Coordinates of C-alpha atoms in Angstrom, one line a residue:
X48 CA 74.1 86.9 107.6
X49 CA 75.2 90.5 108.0
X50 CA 74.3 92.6 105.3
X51 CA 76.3 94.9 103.8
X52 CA 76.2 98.4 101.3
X53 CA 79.5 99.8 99.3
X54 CA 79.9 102.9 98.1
X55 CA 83.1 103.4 95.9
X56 CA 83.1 105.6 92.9
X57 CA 85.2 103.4 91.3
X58 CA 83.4 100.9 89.4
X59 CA 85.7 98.3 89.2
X60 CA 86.7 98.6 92.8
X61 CA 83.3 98.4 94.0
X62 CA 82.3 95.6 91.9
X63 CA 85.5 93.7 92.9
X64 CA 85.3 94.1 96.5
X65 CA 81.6 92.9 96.4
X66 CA 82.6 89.5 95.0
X67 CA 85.9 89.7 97.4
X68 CA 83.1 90.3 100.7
X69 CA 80.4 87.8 99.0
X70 CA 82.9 85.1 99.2
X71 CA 82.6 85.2 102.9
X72 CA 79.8 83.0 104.6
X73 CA 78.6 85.4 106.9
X74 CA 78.9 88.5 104.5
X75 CA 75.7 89.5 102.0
X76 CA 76.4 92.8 100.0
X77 CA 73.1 93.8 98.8
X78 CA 73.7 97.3 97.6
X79 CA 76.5 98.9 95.9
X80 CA 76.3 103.0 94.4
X81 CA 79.7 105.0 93.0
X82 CA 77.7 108.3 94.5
X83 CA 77.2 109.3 97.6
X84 CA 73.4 110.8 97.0
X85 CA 72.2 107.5 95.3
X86 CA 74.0 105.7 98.8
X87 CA 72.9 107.7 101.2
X88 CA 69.2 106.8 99.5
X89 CA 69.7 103.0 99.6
X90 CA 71.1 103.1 102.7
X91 CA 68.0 104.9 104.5
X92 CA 65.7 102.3 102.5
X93 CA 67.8 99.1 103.2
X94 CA 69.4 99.5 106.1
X95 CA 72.5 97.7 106.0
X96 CA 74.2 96.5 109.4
X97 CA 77.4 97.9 107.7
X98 CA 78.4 100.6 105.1
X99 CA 81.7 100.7 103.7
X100 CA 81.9 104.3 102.0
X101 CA 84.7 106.3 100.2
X102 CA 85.4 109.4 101.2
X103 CA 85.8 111.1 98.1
X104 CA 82.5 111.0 95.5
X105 CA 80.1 112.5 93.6
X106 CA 77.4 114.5 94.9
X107 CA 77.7 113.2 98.6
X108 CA 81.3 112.8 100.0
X109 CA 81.3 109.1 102.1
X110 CA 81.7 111.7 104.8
X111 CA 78.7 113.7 104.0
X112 CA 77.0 110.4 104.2
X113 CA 78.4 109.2 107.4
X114 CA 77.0 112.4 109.5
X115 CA 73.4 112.3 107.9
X116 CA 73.7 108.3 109.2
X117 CA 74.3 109.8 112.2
X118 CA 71.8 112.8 111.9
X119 CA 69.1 110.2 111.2
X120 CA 69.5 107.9 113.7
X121 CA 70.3 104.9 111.2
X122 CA 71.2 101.3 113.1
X123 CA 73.9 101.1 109.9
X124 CA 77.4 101.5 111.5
X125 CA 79.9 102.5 109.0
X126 CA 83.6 101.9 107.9
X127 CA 85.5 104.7 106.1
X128 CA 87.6 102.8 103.2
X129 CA 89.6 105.6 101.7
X130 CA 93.0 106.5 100.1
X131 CA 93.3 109.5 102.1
X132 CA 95.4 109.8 106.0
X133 CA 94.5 113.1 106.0
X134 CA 94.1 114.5 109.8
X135 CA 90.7 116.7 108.8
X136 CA 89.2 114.1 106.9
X137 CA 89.8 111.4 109.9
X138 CA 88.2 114.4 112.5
X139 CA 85.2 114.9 110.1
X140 CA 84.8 111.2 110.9
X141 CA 85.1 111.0 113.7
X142 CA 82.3 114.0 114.5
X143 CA 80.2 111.6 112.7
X144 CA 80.8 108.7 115.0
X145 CA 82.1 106.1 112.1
X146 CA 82.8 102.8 113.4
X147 CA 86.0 101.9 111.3
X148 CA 88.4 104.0 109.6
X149 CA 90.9 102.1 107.3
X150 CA 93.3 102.8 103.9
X151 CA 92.5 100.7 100.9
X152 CA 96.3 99.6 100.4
X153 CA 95.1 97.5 103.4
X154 CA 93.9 93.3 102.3
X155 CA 90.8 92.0 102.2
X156 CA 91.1 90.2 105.3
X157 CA 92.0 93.1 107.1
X158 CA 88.8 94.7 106.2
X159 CA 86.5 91.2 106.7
X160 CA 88.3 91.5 110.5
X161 CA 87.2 94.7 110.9
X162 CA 83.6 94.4 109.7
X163 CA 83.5 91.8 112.4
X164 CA 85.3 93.8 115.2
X165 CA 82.9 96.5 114.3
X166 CA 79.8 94.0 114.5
X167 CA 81.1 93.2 117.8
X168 CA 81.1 97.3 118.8
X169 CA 84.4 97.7 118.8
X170 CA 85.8 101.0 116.7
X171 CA 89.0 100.3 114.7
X172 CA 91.5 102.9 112.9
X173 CA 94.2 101.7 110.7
X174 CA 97.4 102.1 112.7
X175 CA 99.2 103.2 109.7
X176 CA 96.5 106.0 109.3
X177 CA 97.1 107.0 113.1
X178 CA 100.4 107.1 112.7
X179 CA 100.7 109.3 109.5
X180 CA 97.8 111.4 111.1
X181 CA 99.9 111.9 114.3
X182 CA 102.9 112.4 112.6
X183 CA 101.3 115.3 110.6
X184 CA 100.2 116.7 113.3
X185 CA 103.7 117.0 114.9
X186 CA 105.0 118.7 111.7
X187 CA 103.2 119.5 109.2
X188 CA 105.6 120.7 107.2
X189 CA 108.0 118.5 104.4
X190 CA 111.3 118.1 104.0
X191 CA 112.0 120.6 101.3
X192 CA 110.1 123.6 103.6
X193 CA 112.1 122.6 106.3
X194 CA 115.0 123.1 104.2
X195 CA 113.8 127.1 103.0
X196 CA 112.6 127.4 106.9
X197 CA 116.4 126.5 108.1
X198 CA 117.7 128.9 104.8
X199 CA 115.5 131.9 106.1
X200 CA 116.5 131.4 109.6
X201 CA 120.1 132.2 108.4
X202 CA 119.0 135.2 106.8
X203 CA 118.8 134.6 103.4
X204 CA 116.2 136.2 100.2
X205 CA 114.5 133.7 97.9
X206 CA 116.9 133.9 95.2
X207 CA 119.7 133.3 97.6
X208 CA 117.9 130.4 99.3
X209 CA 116.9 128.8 95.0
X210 CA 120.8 128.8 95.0
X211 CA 121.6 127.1 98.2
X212 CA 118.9 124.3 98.0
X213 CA 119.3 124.3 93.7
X214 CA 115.6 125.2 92.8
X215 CA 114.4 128.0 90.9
X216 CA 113.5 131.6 92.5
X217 CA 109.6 130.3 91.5
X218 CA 109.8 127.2 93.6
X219 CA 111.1 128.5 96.3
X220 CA 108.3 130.8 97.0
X221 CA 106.0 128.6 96.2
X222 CA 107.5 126.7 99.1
X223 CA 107.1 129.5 101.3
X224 CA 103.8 130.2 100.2
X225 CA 103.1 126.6 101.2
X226 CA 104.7 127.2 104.6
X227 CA 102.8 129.8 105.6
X228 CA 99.7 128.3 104.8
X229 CA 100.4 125.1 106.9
X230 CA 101.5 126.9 109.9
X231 CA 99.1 129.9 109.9
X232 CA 101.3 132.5 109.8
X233 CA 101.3 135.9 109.1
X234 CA 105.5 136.3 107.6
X235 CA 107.9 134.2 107.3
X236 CA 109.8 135.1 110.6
X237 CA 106.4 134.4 112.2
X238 CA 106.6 131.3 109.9
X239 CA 110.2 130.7 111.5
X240 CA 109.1 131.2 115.3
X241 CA 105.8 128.6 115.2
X242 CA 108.9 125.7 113.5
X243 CA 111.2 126.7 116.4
X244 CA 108.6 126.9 119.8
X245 CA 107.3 123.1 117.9
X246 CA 110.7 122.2 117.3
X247 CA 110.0 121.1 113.8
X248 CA 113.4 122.7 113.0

């Protein structure tokens, strides 16, 4: 029987996917905590073969978690469940040398499949969450600012580019305020040059 912790700070959630994962034969959950200091506790105590954190909860993030698993030595191997295919939070995890990394949109099954894969050493990511990782890491950058990038390239002021894309003046900066915090640049022509050399634009 492998024995297994959740921590979800979603109530429901967690008490739903405990049944779900206690339907399985070979499956015990014998802890669940919606915070990550209360988990982290349990999980030291009871040591769970598997831990199936959130990323995102009080007091300890599932991340925070995962690296003093790590820190500590713990035989638990853990599986990320999260909402969240964002690149920094899948390279947090990966410092912490998580076993499994997958999206909740995914079924049950896909999760029971992993817990085994993982059992068997194996280290699964959700390919939907490499893809969207990967894919953000090619361009950051959404349609709309790509749109205001290709507007500045031809010269054009924010209240020129609101009327050429139909947004307000306010927007617009926003936008570009957004730009250059995604591509670390100093101007917006400096903003312009990182698009072009990546070929985002």
């Amino acid at each position: 029987m492998t024995t297994i912790y959740l921590a979800e700070d979603q109530e429901m959630l967690n008490t739903a996917l405990a049944t779900l994962l206690g339907l399985e034969d070979d499956l015990e959950v014998i802890g669940t905590a919606t915070d990550g200091q209360t988990a982290l506790s349990e999980i030291i105590s009871k040591k769970p073969e598997i831990a199936i954190l959130d990323i995102e909860m009080p007091k300890l993030s599932g991340l925070d978690v995962a690296e003093q698993i790590k820190i500590l030595d713990l035989p638990t191997k853990v599986i990320i469940l999260t909402t969240f295919a964002r690149a920094t939070y899948f390279e947090q995890a990966v410092k912490a040398n998580i076993n499994g990394y997958l999206l909740k949109d995914n079924p049950t099954d896909q999760l029971v499949k992993t817990i085994h894969e993982v059992l068997d050493g194996q280290t699964i990511f959700s390919p939907e969450l490499v893809t969207t990782i990967l894919s953000a890491e090619k361009n950051p950058l959404t349609k709309r600012e790509l749109d205001v990038l290709k507007e500045i390239k031809i010269g054009k002021n924010s209240k020129e580019i609101a009327k050429s894309v139909f947004l307000s003046d306010g927007t617009v900066r926003n936008y570009i305020s957004s730009i250059l915090s995604k591509t670390g640049a100093s101007s917006r022509i400096d903003a312009l040059n990182i698009a072009e050399k990546n070929k985002w634009i």
